Short mmCIF file of C-alpha atoms in Angstrom, two decimals:
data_model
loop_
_atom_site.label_atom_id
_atom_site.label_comp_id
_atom_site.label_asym_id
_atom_site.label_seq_id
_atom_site.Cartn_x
_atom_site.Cartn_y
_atom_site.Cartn_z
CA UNK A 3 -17.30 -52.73 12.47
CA UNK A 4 -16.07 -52.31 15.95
CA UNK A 5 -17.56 -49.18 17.53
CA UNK A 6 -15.10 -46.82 19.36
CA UNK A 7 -16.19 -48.18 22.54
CA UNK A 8 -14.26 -51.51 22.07
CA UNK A 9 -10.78 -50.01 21.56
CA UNK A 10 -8.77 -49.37 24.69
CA UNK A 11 -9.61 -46.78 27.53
CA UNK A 12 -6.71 -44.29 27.30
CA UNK A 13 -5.58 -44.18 23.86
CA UNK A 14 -8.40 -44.13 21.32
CA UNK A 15 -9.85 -40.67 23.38
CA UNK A 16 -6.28 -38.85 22.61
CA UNK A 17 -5.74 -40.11 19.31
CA UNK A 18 -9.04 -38.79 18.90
CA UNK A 19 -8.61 -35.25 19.86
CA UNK A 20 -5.14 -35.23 18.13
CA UNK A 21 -6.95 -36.11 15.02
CA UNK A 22 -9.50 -33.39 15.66
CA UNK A 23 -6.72 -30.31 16.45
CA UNK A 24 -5.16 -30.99 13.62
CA UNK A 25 -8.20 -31.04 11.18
CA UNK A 26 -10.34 -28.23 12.33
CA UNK A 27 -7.42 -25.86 13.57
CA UNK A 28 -7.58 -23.05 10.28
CA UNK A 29 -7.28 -20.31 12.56
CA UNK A 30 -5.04 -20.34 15.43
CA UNK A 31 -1.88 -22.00 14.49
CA UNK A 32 -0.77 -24.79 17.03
CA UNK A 33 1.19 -23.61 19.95
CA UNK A 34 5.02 -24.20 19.61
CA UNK A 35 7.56 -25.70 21.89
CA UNK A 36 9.04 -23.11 24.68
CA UNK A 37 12.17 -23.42 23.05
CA UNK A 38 11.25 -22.18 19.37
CA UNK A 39 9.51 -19.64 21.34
CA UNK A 40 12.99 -18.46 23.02
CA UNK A 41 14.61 -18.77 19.64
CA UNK A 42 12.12 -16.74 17.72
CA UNK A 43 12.02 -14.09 20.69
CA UNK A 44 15.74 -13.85 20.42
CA UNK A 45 15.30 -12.19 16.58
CA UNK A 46 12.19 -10.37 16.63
CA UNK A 47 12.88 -8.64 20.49
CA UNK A 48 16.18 -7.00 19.61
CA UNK A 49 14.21 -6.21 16.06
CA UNK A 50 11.29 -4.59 17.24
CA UNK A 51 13.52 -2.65 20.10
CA UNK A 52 15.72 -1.15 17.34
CA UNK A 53 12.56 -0.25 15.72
CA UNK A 54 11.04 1.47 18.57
CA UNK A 55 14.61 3.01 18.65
CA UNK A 56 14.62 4.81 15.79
CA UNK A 57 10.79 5.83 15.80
CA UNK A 58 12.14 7.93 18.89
CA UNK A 59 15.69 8.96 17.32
CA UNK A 60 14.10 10.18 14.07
CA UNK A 61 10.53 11.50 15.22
CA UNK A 62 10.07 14.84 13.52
CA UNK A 63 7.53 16.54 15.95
CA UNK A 64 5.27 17.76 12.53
CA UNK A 65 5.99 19.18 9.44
CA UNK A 66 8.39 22.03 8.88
CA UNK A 67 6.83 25.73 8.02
CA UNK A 68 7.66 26.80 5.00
CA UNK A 69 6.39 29.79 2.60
CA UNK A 70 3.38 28.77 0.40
CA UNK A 71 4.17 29.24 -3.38
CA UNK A 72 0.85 29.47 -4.70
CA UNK A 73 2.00 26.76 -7.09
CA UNK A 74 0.28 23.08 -7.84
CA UNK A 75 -0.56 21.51 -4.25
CA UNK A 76 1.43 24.28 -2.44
CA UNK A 77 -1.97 26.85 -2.91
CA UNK A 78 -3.97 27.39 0.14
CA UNK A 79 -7.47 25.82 -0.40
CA UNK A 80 -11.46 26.50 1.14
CA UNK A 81 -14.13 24.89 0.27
CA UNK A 82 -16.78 26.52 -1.86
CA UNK A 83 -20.16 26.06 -2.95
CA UNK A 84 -21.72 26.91 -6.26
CA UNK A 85 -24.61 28.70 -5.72
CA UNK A 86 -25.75 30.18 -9.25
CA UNK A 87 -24.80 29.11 -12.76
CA UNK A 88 -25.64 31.50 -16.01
CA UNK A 89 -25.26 31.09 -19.04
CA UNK A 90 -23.72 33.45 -21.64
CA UNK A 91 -22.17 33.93 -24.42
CA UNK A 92 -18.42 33.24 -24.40
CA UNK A 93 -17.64 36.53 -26.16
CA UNK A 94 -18.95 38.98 -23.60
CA UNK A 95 -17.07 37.04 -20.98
CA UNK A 96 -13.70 35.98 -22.70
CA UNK A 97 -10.66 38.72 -23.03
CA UNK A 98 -9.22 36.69 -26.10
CA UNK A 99 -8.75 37.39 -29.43
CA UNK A 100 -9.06 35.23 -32.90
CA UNK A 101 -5.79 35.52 -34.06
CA UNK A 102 -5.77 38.22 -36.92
CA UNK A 103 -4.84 35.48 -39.68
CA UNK A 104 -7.60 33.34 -38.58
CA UNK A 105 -5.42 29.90 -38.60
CA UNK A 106 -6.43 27.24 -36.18
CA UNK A 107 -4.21 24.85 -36.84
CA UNK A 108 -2.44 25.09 -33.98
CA UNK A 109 -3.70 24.44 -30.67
CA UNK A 110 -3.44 27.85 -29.21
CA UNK A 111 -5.61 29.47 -32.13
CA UNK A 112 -8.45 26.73 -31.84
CA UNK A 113 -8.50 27.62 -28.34
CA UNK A 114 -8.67 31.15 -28.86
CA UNK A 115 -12.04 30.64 -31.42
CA UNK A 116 -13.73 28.32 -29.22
CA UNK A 117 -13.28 30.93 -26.12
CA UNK A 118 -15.34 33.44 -28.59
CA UNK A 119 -18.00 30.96 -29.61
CA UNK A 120 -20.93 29.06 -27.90
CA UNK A 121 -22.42 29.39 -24.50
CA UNK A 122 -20.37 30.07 -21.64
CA UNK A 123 -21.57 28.83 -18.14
CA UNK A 124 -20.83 31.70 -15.54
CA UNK A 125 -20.55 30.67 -12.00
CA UNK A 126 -21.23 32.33 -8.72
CA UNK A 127 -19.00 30.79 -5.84
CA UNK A 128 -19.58 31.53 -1.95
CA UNK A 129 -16.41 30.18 0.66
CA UNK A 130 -17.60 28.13 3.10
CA UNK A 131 -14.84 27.86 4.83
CA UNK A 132 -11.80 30.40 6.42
CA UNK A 133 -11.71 33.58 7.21
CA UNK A 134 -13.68 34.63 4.33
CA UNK A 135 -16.53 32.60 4.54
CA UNK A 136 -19.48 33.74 2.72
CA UNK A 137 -17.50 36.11 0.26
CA UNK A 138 -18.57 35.49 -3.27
CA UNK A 139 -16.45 35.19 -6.59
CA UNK A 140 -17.40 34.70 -10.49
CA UNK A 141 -15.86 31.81 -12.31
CA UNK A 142 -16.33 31.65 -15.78
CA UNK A 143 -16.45 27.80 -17.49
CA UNK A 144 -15.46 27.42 -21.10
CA UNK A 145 -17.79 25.14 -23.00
CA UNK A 146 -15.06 22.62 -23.75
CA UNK A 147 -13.82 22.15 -20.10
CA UNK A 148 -13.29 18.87 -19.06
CA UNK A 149 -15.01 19.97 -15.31
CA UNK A 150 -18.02 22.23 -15.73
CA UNK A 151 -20.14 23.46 -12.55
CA UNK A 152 -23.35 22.78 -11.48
CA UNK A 153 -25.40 24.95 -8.92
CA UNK A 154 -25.11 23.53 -5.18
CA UNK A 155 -21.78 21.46 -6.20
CA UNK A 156 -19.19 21.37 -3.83
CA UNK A 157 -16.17 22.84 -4.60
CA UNK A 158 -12.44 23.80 -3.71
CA UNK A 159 -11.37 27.13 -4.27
CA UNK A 160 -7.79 28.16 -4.15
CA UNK A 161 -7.24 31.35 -2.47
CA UNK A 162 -3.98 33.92 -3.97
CA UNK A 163 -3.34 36.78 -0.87
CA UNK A 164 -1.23 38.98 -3.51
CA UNK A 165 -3.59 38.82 -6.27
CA UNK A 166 -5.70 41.51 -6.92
CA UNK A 167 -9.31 41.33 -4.36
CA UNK A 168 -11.50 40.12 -7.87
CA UNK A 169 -8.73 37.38 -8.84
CA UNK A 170 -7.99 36.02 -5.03
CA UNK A 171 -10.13 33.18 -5.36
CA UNK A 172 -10.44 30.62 -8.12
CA UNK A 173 -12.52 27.31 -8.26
CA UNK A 174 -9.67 24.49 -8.78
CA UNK A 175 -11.13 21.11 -8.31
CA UNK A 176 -14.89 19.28 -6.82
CA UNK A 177 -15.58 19.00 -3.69
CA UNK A 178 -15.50 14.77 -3.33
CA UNK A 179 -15.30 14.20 0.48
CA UNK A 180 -18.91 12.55 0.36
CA UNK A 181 -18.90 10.21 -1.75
CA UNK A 182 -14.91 9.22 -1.03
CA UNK A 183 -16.27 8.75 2.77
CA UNK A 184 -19.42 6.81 1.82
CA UNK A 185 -16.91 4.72 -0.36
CA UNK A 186 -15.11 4.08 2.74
CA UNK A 187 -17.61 3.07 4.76
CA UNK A 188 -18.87 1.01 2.26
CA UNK A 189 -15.59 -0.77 2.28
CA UNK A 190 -15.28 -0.90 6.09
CA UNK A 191 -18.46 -2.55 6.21
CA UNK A 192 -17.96 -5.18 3.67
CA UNK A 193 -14.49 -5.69 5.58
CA UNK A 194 -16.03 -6.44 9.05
CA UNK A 195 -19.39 -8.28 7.65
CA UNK A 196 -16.72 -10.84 5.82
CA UNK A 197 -13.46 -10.81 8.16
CA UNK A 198 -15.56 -9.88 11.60
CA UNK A 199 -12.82 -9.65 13.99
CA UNK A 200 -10.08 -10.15 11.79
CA UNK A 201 -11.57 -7.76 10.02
CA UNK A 202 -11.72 -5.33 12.47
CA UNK A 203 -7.91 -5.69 13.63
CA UNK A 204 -7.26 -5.40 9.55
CA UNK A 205 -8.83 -1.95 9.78
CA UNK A 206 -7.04 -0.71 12.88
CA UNK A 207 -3.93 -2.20 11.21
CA UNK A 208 -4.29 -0.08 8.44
CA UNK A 209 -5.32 3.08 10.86
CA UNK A 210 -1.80 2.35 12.23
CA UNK A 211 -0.20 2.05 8.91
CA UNK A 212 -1.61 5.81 7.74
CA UNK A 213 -0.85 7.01 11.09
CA UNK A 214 2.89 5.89 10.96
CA UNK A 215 3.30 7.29 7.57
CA UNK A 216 2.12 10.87 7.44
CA UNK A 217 2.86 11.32 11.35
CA UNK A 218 6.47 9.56 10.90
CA UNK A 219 8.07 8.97 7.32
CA UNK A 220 6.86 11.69 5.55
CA UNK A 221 7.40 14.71 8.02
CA UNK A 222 10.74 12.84 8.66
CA UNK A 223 11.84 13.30 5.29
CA UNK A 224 10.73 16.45 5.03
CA UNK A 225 13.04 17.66 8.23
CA UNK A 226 15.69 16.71 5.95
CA UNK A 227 16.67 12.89 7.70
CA UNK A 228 18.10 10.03 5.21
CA UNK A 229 14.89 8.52 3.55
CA UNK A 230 16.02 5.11 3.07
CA UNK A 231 16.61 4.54 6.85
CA UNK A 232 13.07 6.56 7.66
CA UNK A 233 11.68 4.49 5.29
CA UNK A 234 13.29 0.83 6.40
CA UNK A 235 12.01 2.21 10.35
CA UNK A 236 8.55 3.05 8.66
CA UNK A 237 8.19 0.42 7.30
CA UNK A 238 9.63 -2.46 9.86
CA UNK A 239 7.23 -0.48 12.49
CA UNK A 240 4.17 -0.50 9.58
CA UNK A 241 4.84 -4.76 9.12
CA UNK A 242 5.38 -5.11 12.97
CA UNK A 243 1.83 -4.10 13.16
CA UNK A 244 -0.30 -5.27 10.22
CA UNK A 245 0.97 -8.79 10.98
CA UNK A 246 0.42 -9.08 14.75
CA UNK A 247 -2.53 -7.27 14.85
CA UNK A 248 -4.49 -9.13 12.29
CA UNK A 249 -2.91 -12.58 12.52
CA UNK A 250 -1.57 -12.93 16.47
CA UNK A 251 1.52 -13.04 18.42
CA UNK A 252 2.12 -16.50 17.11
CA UNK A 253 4.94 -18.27 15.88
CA UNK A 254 3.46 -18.42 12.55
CA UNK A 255 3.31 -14.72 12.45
CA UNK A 256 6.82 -14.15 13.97
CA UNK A 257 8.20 -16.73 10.68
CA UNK A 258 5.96 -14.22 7.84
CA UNK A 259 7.57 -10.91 9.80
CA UNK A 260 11.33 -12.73 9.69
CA UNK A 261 10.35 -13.63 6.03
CA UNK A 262 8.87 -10.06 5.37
CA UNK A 263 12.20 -8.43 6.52
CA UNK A 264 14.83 -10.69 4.92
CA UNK A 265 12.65 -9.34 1.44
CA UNK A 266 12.80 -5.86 2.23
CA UNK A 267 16.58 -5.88 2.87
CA UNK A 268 16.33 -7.68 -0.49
CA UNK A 269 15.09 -4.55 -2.07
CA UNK A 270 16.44 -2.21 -0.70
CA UNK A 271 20.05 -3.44 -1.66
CA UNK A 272 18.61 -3.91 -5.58
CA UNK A 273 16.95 -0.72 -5.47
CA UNK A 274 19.70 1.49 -3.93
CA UNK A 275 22.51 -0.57 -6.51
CA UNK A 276 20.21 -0.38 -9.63
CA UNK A 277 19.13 3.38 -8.50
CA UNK A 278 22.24 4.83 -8.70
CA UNK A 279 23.96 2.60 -11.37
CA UNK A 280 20.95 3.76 -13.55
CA UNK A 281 21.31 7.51 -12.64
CA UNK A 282 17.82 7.91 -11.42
CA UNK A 283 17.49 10.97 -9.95
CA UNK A 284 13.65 10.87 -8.71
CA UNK A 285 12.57 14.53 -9.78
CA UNK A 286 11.06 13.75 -12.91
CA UNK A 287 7.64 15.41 -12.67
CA UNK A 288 6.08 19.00 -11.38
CA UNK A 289 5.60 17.71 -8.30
CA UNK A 290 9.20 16.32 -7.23
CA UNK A 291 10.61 19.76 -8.67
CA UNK A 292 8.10 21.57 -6.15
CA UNK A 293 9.18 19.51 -3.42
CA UNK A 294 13.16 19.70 -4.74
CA UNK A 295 12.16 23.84 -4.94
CA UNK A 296 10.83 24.16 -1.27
CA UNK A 297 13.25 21.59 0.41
CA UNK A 298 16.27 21.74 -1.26
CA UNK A 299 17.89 19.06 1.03
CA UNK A 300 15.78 16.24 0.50
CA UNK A 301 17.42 13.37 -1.56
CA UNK A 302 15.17 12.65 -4.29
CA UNK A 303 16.64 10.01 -5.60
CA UNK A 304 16.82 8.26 -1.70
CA UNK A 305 13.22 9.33 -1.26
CA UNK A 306 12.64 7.04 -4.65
CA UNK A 307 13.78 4.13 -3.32
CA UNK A 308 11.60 4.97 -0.06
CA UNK A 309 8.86 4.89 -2.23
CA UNK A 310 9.99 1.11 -3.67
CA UNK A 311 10.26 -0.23 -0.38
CA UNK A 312 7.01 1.10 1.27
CA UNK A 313 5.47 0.38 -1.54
CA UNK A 314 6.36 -3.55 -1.81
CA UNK A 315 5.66 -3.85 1.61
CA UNK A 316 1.68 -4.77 1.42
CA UNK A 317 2.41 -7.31 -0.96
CA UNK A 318 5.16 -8.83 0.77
CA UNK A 319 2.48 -9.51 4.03
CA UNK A 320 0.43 -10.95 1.77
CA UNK A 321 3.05 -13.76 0.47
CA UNK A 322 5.14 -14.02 3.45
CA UNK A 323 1.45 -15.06 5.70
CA UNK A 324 -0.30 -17.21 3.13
CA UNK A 325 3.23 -19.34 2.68
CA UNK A 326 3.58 -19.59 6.48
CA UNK A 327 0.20 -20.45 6.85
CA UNK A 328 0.47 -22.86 4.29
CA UNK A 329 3.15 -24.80 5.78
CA UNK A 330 1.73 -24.63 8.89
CA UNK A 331 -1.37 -26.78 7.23
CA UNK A 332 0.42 -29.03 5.93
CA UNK A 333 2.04 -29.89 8.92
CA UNK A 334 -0.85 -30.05 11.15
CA UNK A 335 -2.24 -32.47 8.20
CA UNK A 336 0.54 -34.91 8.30
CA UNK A 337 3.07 -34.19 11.36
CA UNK A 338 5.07 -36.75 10.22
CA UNK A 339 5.90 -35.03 7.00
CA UNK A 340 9.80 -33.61 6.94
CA UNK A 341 10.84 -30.23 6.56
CA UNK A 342 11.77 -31.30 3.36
CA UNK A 343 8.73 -32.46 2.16
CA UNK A 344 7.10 -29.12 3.72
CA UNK A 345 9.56 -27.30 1.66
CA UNK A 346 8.62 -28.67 -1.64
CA UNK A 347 4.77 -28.76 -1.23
CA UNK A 348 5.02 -25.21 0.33
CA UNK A 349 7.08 -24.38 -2.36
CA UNK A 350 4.44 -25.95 -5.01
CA UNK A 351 1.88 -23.88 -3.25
CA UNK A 352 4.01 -20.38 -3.73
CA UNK A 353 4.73 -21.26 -7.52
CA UNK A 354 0.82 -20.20 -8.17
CA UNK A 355 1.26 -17.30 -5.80
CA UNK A 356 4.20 -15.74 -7.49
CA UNK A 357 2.67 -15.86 -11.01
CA UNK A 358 -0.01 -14.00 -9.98
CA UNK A 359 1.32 -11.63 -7.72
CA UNK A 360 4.27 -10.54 -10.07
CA UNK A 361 1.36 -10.07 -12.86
CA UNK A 362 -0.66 -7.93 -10.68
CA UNK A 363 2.54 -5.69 -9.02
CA UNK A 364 3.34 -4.85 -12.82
CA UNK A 365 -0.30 -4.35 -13.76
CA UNK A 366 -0.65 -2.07 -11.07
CA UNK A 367 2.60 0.05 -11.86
CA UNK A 368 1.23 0.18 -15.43
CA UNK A 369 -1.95 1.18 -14.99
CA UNK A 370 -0.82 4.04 -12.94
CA UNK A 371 1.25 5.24 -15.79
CA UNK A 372 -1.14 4.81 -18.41
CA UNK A 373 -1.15 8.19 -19.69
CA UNK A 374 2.03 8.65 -20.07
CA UNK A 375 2.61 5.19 -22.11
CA UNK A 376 -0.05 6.54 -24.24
CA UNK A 377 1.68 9.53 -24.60
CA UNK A 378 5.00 8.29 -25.76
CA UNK A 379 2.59 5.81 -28.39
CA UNK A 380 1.35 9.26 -29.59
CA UNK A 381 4.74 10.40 -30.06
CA UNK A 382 5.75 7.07 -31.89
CA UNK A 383 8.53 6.62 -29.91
CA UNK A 384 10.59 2.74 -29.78
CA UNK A 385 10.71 0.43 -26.81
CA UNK A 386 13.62 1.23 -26.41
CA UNK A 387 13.64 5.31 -26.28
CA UNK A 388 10.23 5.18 -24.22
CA UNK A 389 11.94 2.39 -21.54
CA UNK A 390 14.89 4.86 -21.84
CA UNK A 391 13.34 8.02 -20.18
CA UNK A 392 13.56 8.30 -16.99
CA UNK A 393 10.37 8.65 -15.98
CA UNK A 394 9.11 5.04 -17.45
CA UNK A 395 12.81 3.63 -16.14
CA UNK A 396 11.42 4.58 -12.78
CA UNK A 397 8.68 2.75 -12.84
CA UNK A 398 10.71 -0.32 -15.11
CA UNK A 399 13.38 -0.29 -12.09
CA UNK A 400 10.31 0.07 -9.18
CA UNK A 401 8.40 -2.72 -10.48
CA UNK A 402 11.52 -5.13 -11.25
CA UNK A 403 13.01 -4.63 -7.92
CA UNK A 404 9.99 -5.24 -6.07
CA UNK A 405 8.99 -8.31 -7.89
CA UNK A 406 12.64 -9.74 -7.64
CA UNK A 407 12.04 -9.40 -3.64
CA UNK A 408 8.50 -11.00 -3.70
CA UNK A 409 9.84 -13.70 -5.36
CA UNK A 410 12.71 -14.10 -3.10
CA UNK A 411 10.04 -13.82 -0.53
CA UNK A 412 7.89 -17.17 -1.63
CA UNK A 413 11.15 -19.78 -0.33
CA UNK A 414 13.06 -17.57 2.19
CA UNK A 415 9.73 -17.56 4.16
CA UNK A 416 8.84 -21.47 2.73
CA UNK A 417 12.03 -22.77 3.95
CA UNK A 418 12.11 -21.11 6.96
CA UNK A 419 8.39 -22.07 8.38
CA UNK A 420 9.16 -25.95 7.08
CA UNK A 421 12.39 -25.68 9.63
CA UNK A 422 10.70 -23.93 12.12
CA UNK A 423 7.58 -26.25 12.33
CA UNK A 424 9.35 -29.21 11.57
CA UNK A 425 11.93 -28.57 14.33
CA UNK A 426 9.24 -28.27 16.54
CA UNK A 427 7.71 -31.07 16.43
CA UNK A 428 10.50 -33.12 16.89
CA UNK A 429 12.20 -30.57 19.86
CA UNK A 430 12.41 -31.06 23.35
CA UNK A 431 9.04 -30.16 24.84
CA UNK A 432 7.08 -29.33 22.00
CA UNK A 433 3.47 -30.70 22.44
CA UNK A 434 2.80 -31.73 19.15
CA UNK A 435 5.55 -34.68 19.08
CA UNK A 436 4.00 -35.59 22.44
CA UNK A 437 0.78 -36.27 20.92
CA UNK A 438 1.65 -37.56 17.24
CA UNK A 439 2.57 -41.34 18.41
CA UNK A 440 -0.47 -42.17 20.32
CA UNK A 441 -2.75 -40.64 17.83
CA UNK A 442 -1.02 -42.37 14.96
CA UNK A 443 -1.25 -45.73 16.93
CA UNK A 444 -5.25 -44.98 18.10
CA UNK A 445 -5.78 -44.96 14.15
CA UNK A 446 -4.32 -47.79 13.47
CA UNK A 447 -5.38 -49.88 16.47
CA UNK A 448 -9.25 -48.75 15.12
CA UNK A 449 -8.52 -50.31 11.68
CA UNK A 450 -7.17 -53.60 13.25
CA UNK A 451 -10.13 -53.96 15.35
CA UNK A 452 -12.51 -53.10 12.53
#
């Protein structure tokens, strides 16, 4: 075998490190040709100004006052701490009665005998928080409650200013910030220890993404603007974001945010057409009618498809970046390949990816609904009457919509990285057709010699 040595000077040394970019280059995609670069800077600059645009037109400055109800999330909270539990007998402590016929068959009179029966646990509850912090209360647990109190838990209290001074506060859910933070950190920590500084930017990305939503979209809608286009402004600013911040201001990433957006417009035309055509009118639970009740003006059904949008978005990154980056592989692995041939072995590549993404988008959907599918099984309701209601049609016409535009996602963003890439390489300037001939002729002057 001829050792490198004997080939000739200047070639076999570029061929060489041609060979080596190409193979070891995971990370950083290859730099495009200036002009691809002027091209994709022509679509994303007048993008992202429009986006900055309407972060400034429809900025809401914070969330309008309004009158607390008292009612579901509207109550004002403290936190509380449990710091004495009794036990007693539910009789002394419980107002109500057996009913006079003594029938417990129906749910109300079963609860009514197991309020007079078996140990009660009465709790002593100290604010830790407000105004009145260190005033004490007495919350009685029931022996069948689903939460029951131990001394030093954590807890919230809800406080009622019109009630009566013994009935102000009440104890309405644990006191989780602990472990939810240690949870967090947990997950931080695995996130930088695996992704280190991608990892990082991932977790300032997603800082960003919380901070555009509940300092943008939601107070947005709530001042009463339209919140399809708060959401499509959201949500453009959100993906502008994620994907430059965790994967560089590269072409590659400029082709997934191109891909990203051509989806979302995707779904947001199905979701406002199949919205409306199916008369969904988004207040379906306790909590849409409390929002309907305290801002009348809000479009529910507009904030719905909000919801489908922002919600397909993190799923859209994830297919619109590992098809781009897929391409981009291939090319770098043979740059003589077509865009073609990038097409259909991105495309092979994508087939896998849509499978399982569409599996896990409805998955997801249905997990989150879960008690209310095994509600309408309780009720013995058909297919048909259960996909019917509006609240599972929501969630039928959420999921559908969203998985229509991920798969739309997998060869709008597949065809358009095998053009981009492929143009490349053979445009004016671009330093990878520069390099491909002499490294494909190093190679095969090595084998002649050998």
């Amino acid at each position: 075998m001829t050792s490198p040595q004997n080939d000739p000077a200047p070639q076999p040394p570029q061929g060489h490190t041609h060979t080596h970019a190409h193979t070891h280059s995971h990370g950083p995609a290859a730099p495009v040709s200036r002009h691809l670069r002027k091209v994709i800077a022509a679509v994303l600059i007048p993008f992202a100004t429009a986006v900055v645009v309407g972060l400034i037109a429809f900025w809401p400055g914070g969330v309008p006052d309004h009158e607390r109800t008292g009612v579901g999330f509207d109550r004002q909270t403290q936190d509380g701490k449990v710091v004495q539990v009794v036990k007693v007998d539910c009789a002394d402590v419980n107002a109500a009665q057996v009913p006079p016929t003594g029938d417990t068959s129906t749910p109300s009179g079963r609860e009514a005998v197991n309020e007079q029966e078996g140990e009660c646990a009465k709790a002593t509850v100290e604010v830790t928080s407000g105004d009145d912090k260190g005033r004490r209360f007495v919350e009685v647990v029931q022996p069948d409650a689903p939460r029951q109190l131990k001394e030093g838990q954590g807890v919230v209290v809800a406080y009622a200013p019109d009630a009566p001074r013994d009935l102000q506060y009440s104890v309405i859910d644990v006191n989780r910030k602990i472990p939810m933070a240690l949870l967090a950190g947990i997950f931080a920590l695995a996130v930088v220890l695996v992704g280190r500084m991608r990892g990082v930017m991932a977790l300032v990305a997603l800082a960003v993404s919380f901070a555009v939503l509940t300092l943008f979209i939601l107070p947005a809608i709530l001042q009463g603007s339209n919140p399809l286009v708060v959401a499509v402004i959201g949500a453009s600013a959100i993906m502008l974001a994620a994907l430059y911040m965790c994967h560089g201001v590269t072409a590659r990433t400029s082709v997934a945010v191109i891909g990203t957006l051509i989806s979302l417009l995707l779904i947001g035309l199905l979701g406002s057409l199949f919205i409306d055509w199916a008369s969904l009118s988004g207040n379906t639970d306790d909590n849409t009618g409390l929002i309907k009740g305290l801002y009348p003006d809000i479009d529910m059904s507009g904030l719905l498809l909000a919801g489908v949008i922002i919600g397909s978005l993190g799923v859209l990154d994830d297919v619109t970046v590992t098809q781009t980056s897929a391409v981009w592989e291939l090319h770098q692995a043979d740059p003589e390949m077509g865009w073609k041939g990038l097409y259909r072995a991105g495309i092979r590549i994508g087939r896998d990816h849509i499978a399982s993404v569409v599996n896990t988008l409805v998955l997801a959907y249905a997990g989150a609904a879960l008690p209310l599918l095994l509600l309408f099984s309780i009720a013995q309701s058909s297919v048909g009457t259960v996909a019917n209601s509006e609240l599972v049609a929501e969630e039928i016409v959420r999921t559908l919509v969203g998985s229509i535009g991920l798969v739309a996602s997998v060869p709008v963003t597949t065809v358009l990285a095998a053009l981009v890439v492929s143009a490349d390489r053979a445009g004016p300037g671009g330093a990878q057709a520069a390099t491909a001939a002499p490294a494909r002729t190093g190679r095969g002057r090595r084998r002649k010699t050998g």
